[in-house]
Structure formats: C-alpha cells, structure tokens
PDB file of C-alpha atoms in Angstrom:
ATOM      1  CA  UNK L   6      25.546   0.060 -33.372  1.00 38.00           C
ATOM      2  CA  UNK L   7      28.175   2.539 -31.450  1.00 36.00           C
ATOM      3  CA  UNK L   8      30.072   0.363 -28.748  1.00 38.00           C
ATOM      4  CA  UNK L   9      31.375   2.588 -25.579  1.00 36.00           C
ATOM      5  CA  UNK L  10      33.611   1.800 -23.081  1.00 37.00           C
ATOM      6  CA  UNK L  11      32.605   2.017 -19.587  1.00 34.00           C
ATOM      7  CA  UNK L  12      35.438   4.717 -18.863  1.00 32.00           C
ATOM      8  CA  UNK L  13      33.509   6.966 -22.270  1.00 33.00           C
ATOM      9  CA  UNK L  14      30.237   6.568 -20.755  1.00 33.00           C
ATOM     10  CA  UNK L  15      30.796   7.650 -17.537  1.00 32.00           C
ATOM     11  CA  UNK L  16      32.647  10.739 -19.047  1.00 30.00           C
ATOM     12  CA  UNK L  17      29.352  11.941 -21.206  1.00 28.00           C
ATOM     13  CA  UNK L  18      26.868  13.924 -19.018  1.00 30.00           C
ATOM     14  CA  UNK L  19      27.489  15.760 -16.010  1.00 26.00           C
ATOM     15  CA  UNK L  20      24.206  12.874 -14.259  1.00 34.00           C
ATOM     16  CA  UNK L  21      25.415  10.225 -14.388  1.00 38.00           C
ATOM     17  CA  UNK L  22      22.955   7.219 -13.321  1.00 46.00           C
ATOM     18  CA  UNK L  23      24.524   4.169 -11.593  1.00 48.00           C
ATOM     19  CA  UNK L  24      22.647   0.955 -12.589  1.00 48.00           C
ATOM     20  CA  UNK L  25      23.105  -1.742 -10.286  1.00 46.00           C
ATOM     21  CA  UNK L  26      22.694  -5.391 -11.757  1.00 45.00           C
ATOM     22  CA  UNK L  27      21.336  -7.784  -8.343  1.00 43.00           C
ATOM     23  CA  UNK L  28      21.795  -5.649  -5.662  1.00 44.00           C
ATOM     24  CA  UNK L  29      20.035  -5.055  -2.606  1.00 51.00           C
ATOM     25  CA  UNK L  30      18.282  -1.459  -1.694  1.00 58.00           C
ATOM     26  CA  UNK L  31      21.214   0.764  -1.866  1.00 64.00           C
ATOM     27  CA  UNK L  32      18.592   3.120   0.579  1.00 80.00           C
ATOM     28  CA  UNK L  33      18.509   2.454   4.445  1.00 93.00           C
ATOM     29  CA  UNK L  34      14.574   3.189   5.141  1.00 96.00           C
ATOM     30  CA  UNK L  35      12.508   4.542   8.178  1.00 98.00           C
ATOM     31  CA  UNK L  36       8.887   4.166   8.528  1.00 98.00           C
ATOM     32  CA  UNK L  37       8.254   6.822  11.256  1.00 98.00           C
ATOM     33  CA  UNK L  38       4.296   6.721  12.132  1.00 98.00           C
ATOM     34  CA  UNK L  39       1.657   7.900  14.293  1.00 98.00           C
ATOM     35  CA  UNK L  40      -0.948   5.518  14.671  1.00 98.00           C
ATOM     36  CA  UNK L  41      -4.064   6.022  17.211  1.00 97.00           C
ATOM     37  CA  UNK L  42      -6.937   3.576  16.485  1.00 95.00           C
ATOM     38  CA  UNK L  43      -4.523   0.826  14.393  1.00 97.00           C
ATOM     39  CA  UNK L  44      -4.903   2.204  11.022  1.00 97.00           C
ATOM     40  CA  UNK L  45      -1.943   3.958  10.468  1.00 98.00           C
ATOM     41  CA  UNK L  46       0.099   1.001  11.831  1.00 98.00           C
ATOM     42  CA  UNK L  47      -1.364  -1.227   9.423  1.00 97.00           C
ATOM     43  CA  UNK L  48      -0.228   1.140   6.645  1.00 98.00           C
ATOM     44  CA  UNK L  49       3.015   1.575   8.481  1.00 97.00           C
ATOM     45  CA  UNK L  50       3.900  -1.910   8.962  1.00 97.00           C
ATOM     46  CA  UNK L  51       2.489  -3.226   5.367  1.00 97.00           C
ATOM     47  CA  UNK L  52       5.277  -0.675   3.571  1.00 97.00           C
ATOM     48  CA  UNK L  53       7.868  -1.903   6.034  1.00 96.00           C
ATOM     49  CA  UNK L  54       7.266  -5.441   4.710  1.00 95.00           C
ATOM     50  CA  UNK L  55       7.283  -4.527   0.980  1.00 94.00           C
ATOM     51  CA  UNK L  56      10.925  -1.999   1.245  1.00 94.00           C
ATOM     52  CA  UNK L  57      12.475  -3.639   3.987  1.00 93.00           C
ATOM     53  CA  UNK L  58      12.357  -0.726   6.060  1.00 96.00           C
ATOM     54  CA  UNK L  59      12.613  -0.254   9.594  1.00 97.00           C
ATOM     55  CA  UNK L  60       9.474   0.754  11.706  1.00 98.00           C
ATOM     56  CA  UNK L  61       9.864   3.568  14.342  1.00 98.00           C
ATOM     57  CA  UNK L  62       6.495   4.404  16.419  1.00 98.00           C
ATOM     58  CA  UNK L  63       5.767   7.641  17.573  1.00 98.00           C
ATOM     59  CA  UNK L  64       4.207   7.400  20.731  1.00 98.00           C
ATOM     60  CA  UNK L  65       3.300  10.473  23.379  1.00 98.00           C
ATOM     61  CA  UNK L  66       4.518  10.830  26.755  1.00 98.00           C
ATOM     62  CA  UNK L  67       1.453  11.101  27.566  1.00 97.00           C
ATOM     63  CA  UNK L  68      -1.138   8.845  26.216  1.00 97.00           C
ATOM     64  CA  UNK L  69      -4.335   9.988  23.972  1.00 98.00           C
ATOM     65  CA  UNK L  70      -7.838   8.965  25.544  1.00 97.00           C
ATOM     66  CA  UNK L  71      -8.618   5.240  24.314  1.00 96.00           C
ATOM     67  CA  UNK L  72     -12.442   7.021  23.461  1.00 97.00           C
ATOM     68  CA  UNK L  73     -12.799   8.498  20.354  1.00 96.00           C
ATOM     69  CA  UNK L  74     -14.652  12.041  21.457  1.00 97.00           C
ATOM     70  CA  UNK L  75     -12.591  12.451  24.389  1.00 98.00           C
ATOM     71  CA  UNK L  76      -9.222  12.216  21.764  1.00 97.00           C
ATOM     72  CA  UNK L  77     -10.812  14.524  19.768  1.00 97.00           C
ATOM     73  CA  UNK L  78     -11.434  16.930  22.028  1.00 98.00           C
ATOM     74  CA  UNK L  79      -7.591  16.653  23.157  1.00 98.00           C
ATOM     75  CA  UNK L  80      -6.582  16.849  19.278  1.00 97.00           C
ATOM     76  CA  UNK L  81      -8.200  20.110  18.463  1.00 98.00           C
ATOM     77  CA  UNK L  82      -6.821  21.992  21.596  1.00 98.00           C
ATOM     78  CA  UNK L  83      -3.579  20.427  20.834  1.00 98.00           C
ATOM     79  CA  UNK L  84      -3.872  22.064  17.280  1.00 97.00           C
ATOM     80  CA  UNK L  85      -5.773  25.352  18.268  1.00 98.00           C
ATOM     81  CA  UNK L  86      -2.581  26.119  20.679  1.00 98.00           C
ATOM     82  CA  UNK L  87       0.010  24.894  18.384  1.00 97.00           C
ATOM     83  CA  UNK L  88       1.161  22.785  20.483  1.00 97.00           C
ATOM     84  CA  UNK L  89       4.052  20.384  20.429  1.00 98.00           C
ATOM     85  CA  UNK L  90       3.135  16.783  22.353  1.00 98.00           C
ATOM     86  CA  UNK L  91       6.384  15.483  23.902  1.00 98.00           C
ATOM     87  CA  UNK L  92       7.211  12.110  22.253  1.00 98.00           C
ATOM     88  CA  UNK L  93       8.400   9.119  24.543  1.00 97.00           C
ATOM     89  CA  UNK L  94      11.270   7.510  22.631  1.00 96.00           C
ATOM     90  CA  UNK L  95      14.069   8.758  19.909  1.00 97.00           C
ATOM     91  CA  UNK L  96      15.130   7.475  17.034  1.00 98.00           C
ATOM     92  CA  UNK L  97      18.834   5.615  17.288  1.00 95.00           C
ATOM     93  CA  UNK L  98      21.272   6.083  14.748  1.00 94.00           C
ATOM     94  CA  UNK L  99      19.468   8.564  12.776  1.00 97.00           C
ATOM     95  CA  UNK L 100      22.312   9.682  10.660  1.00 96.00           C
ATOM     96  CA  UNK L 101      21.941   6.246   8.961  1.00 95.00           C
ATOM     97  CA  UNK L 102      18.732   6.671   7.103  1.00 97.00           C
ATOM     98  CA  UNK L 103      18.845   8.063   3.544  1.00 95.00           C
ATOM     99  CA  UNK L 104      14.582   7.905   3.833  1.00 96.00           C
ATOM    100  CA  UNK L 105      12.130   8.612   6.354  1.00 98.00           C
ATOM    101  CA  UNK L 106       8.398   7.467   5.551  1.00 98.00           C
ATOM    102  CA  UNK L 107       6.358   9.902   8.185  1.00 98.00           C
ATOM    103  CA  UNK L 108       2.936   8.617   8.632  1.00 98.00           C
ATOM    104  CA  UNK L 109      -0.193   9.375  10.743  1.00 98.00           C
ATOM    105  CA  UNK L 110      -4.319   9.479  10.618  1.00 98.00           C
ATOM    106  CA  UNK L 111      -5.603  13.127   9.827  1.00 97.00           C
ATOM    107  CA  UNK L 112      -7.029  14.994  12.788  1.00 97.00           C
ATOM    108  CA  UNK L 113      -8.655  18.003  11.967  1.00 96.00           C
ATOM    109  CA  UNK L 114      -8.067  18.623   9.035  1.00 94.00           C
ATOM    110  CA  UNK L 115      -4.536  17.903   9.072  1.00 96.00           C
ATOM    111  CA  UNK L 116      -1.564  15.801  10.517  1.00 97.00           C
ATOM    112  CA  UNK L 117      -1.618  15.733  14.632  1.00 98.00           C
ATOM    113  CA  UNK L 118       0.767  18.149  16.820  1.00 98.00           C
ATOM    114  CA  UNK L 119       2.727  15.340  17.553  1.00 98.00           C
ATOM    115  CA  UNK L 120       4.051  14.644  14.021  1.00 98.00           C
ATOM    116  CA  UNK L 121       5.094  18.438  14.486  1.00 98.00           C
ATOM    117  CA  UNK L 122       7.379  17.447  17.392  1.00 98.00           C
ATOM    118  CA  UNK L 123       8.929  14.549  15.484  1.00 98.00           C
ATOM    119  CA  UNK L 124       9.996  16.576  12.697  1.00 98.00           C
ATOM    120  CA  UNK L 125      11.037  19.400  14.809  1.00 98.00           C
ATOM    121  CA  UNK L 126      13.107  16.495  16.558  1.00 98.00           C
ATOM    122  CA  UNK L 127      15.833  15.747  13.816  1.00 98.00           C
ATOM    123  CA  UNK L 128      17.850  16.985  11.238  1.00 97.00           C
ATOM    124  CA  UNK L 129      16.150  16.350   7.601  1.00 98.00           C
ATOM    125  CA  UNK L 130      18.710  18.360   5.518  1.00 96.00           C
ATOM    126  CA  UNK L 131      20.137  15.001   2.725  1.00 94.00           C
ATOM    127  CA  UNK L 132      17.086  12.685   4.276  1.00 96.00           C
ATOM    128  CA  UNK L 133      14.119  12.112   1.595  1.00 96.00           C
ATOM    129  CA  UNK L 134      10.649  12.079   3.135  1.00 97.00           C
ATOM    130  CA  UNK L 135       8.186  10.214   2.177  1.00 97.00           C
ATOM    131  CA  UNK L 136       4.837  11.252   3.309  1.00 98.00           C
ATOM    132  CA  UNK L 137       1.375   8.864   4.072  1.00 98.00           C
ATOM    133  CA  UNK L 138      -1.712   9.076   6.103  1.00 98.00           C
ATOM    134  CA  UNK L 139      -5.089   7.866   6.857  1.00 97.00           C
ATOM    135  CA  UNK L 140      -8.153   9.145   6.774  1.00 96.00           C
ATOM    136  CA  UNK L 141     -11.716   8.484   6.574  1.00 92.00           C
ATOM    137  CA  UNK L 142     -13.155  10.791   4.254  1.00 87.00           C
ATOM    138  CA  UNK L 143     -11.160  14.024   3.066  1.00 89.00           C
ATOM    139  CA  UNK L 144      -8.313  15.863   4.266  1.00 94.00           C
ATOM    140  CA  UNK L 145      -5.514  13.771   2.994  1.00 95.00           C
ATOM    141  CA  UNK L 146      -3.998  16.264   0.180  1.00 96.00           C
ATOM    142  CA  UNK L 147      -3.620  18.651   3.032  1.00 96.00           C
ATOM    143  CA  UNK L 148      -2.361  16.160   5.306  1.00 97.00           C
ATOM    144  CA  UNK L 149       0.269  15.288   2.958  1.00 97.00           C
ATOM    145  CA  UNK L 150       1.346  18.628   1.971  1.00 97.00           C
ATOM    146  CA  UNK L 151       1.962  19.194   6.129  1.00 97.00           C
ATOM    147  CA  UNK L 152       4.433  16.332   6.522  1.00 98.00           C
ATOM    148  CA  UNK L 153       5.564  18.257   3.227  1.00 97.00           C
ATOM    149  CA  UNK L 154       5.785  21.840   4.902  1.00 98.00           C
ATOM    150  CA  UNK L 155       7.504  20.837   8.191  1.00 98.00           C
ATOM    151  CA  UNK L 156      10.039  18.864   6.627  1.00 98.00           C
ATOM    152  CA  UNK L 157      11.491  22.164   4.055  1.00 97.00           C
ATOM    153  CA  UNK L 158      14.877  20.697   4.660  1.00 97.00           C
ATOM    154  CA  UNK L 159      14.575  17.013   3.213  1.00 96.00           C
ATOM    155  CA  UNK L 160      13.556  16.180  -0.153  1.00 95.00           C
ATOM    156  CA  UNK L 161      10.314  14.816  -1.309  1.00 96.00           C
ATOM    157  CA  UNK L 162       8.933  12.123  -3.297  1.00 95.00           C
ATOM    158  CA  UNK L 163       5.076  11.441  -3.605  1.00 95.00           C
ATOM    159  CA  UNK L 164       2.549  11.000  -0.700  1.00 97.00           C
ATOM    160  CA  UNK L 165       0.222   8.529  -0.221  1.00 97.00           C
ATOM    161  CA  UNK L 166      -3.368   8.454   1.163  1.00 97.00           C
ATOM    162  CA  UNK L 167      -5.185   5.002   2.872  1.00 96.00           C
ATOM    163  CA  UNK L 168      -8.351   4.938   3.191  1.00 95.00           C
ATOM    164  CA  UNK L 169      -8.982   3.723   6.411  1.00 94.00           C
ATOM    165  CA  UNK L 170      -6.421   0.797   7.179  1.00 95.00           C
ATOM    166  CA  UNK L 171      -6.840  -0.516   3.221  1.00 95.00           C
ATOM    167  CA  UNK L 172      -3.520  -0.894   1.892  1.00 95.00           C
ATOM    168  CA  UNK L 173      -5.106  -1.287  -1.577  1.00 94.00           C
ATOM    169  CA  UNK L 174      -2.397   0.756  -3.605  1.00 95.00           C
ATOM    170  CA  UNK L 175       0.584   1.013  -1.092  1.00 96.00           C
ATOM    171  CA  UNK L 176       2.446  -1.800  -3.549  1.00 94.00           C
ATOM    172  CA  UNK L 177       1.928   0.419  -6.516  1.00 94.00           C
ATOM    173  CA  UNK L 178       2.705   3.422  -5.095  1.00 95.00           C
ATOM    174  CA  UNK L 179       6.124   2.020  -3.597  1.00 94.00           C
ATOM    175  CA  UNK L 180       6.998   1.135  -7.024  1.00 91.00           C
ATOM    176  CA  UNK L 181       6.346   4.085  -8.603  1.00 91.00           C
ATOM    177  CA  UNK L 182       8.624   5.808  -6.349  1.00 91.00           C
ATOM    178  CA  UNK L 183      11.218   3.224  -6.604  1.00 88.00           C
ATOM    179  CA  UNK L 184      11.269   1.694  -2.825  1.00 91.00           C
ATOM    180  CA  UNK L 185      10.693  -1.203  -3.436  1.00 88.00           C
ATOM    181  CA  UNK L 186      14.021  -3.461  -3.292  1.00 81.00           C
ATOM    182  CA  UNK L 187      14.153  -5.797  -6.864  1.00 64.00           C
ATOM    183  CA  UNK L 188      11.631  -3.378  -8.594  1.00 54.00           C
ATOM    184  CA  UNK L 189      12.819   0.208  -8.515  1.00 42.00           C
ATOM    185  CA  UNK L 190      13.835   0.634 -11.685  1.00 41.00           C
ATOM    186  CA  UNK L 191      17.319   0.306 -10.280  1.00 35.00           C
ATOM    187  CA  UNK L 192      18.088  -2.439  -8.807  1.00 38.00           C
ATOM    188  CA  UNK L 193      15.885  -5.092 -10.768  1.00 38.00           C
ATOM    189  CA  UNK L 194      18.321  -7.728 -12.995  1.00 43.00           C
ATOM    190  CA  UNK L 195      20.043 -10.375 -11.529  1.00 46.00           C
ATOM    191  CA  UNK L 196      23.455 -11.723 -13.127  1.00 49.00           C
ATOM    192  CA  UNK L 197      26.101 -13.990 -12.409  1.00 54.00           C
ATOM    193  CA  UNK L 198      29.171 -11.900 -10.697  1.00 57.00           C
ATOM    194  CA  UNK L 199      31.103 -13.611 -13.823  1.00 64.00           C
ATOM    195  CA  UNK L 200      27.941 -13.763 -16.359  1.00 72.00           C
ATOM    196  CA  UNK L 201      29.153 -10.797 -19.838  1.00 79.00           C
ATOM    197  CA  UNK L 202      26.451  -8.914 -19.866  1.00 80.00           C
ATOM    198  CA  UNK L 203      25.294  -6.097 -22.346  1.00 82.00           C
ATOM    199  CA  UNK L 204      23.364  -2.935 -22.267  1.00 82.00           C
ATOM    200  CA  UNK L 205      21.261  -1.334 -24.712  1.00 76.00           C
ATOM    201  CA  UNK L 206      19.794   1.738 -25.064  1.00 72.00           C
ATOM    202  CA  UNK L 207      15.729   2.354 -26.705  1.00 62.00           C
ATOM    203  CA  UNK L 208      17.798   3.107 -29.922  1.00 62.00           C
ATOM    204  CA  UNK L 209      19.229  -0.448 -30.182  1.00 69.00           C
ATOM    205  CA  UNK L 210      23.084   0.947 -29.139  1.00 73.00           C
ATOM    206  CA  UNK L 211      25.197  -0.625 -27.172  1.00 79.00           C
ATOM    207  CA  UNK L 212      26.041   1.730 -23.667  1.00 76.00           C
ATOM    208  CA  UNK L 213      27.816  -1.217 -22.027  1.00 78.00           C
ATOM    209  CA  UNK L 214      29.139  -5.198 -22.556  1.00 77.00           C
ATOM    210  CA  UNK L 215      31.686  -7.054 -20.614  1.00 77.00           C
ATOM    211  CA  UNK L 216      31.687  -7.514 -16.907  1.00 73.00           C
ATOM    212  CA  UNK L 217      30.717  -6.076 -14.337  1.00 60.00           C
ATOM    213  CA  UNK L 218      28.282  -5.726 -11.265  1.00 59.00           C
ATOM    214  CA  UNK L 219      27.653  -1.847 -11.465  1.00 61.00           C
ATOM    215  CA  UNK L 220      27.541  -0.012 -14.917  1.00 63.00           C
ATOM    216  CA  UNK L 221      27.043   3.899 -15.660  1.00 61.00           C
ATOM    217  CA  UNK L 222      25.119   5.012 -18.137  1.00 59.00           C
ATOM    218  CA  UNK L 223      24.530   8.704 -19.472  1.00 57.00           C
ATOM    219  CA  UNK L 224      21.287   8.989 -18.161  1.00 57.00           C
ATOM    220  CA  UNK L 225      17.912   8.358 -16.926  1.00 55.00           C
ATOM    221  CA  UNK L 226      15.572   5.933 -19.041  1.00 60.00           C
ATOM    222  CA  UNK L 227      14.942   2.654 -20.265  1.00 65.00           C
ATOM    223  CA  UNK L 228      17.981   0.535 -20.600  1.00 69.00           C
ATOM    224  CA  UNK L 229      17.344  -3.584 -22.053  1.00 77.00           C
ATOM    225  CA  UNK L 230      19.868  -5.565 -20.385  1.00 81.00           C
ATOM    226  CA  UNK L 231      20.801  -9.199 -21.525  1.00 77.00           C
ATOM    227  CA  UNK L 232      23.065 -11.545 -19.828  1.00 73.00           C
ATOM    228  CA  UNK L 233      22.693 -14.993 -21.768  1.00 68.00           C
ATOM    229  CA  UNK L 234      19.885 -16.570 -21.605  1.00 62.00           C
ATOM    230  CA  UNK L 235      17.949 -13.614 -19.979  1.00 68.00           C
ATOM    231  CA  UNK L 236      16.799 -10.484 -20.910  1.00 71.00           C
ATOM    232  CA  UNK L 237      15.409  -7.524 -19.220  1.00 70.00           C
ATOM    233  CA  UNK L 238      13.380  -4.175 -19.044  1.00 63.00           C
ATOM    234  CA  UNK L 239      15.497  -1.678 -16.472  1.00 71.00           C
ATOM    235  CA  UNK L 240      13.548   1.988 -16.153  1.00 61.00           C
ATOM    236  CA  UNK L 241      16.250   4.556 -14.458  1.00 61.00           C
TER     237      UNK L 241
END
C-alpha cells in the first residue's frame, strides 16, 4: 500500500475535500418558512430539530383570512397581479448563513407571493437554498422549481415535498443532502484529539495516518477511517 503525507495529498487535485473527524456542522442553517394552516411549520420546525438550524417565520404585514375560501380568494389575486405581500419582520445577521431552507404550502399551483418578497428581500449570491413545501395533492415539483427560479443567485441542492404536515422522509432526505450534523458524509467519526488515526481509500491505500483533527484527501468518495478500536464508513 502507497503511504502519503498529508502535505502530498493536499498537493494532488485541484478539489480538494476537507474531511473533518468529530466536528460539529461546519454550515450555519436557516429554515425560512411560510406556514398558513400549521403544516408547513411542522415541516419547518421538524428539519430545524434534525440540522440544528435556526427557524425564521415569514409572516405578512397583513394577516391572511383564518377561513380557508376567503384565503384563497386573497391568494389567487395576490398571484394573478404579481404581487409582492410586505413581510413583517427581517432576518438579523443574514450574512452569517451559508444555507437557507425556504419553505411554504402550495397555493395555486405554486409557492405564495409572499415567498416572492422574501427572496426578493436578501442577497443569495454564496447562500445554498434548500427548497420544501406542502401540499395536498399535486403541485409540489412546480413549487419547488419556484423557490428554485427566484433564488438564480444561490446554489441549489434537492427539494423536498410533505404531504400534508407528514414528515415521513424529511430525515432521509436531510441525509442525502448532507445536513444533517454527525451524518453528512462529512462530519461523521469521532476520535480522540490525540487518538493516530488512518485513512484508507476503496483500493485498500493509505491517503492519511498520524494525527490530526482535519485531513485532506484528493477527492470525493468513500474513505474507511480507523482510529484503534473503531472503524468507520465516511462518504465525501
């Protein structure tokens, strides 16, 4: 097996991929949401709990009729005349947050005029979005792909679609997309800060071993790390 030093690896590929051994999220998250009759909350606060994210409601100056045909009726001319619902509160410290989760229920057809005025609001250019939504019956592709279109300046990773307030999914999803602190891939193998610890490639080689917290390796994949008595999977 071919030993490298940590100084070699990093010097191999142009992408180099950090892998962090027991650290927390390296990401600061915001769930941004929408939420009328509680669904979208429910979503909202559920993927909070799982990335450690923090929760920012969007809420209109001026409240939506509690009764559901009234709200629709205020929903479609609010879409029909493009128009842009003022929202009560902004979001402090923005320039902190590497993500932004935007969430909301789909109203005809697509995500409400307010969600328009939110990302109108901020500056998405280096933010990732995340988008999610709610819905009863169809409509969420389309939903999705308009958090998608508003946002051109952010980058994207995959939507997500609850049924109703069912969060049956969410955890999978979050994984999959690596938000989840402990299980993105990333982040997932904890060592002793003085623990040697060795890291192998899929062909059996050796890309790291001595000490260290943070190793680079020469790119994305699966990496088997072993630090005495444990071993571990890491996907990059």
């Amino acid at each position: 097996m071919k030993k490298l030093t940590f100084l070699a690896i990093a010097m191999i590929a142009l992408a180099i991929a950090p892998l962090s051994l027991g650290a927390a999220n390296p990401n600061k998250i915001l769930i941004a949401y929408f939420s009328w009759g509680g669904n979208t909350e429910t979503v909202a606060n559920y993927i909070a709990n799982q990335t450690q994210g923090e929760l920012f409601r969007i809420e209109p100056v001026v409240p939506y009729p509690s009764e559901y045909t009234p709200c629709t009726e205020v929903a479609l001319e609010e879409r029909d005349t493009n128009a842009r619902p003022a929202i009560k509160d902004k979001v402090a410290n923005w320039d902190d947050y590497d993500v932004i989760f935007i969430g909301c229920p789909v109203w005809w057809h697509e995500a409400p005029m307010i969600i328009h005025t939110f990302a109108e609001s901020y500056d998405f250019a280096g933010k990732t979005v995340v988008p999610f939504c709610t819905y009863a019956a169809t409509y969420r592709d389309e939903t999705l792909a308009k958090i998608v279109e508003i946002t051109p300046d952010a980058k994207h990773l995959e939507g997500f679609g609850a049924r109703g307030s069912s969060t049956s999914g969410v955890t999978e999803w979050l994984n999959r997309i690596g938000m989840i602190p402990g299980n993105s891939g990333i982040n997932d193998v904890a060592v002793d800060n003085n623990a040697n610890i060795t890291v192998y490639n899929t062909t059996g080689d050796v890309v790291y071993d001595g000490i260290k917290s943070e190793v680079s390796v020469p790119q994305k994949g699966i990496y088997i790390v072993r630090s005495e008595n444990k071993t571990e999977k890491v996907v990059l």
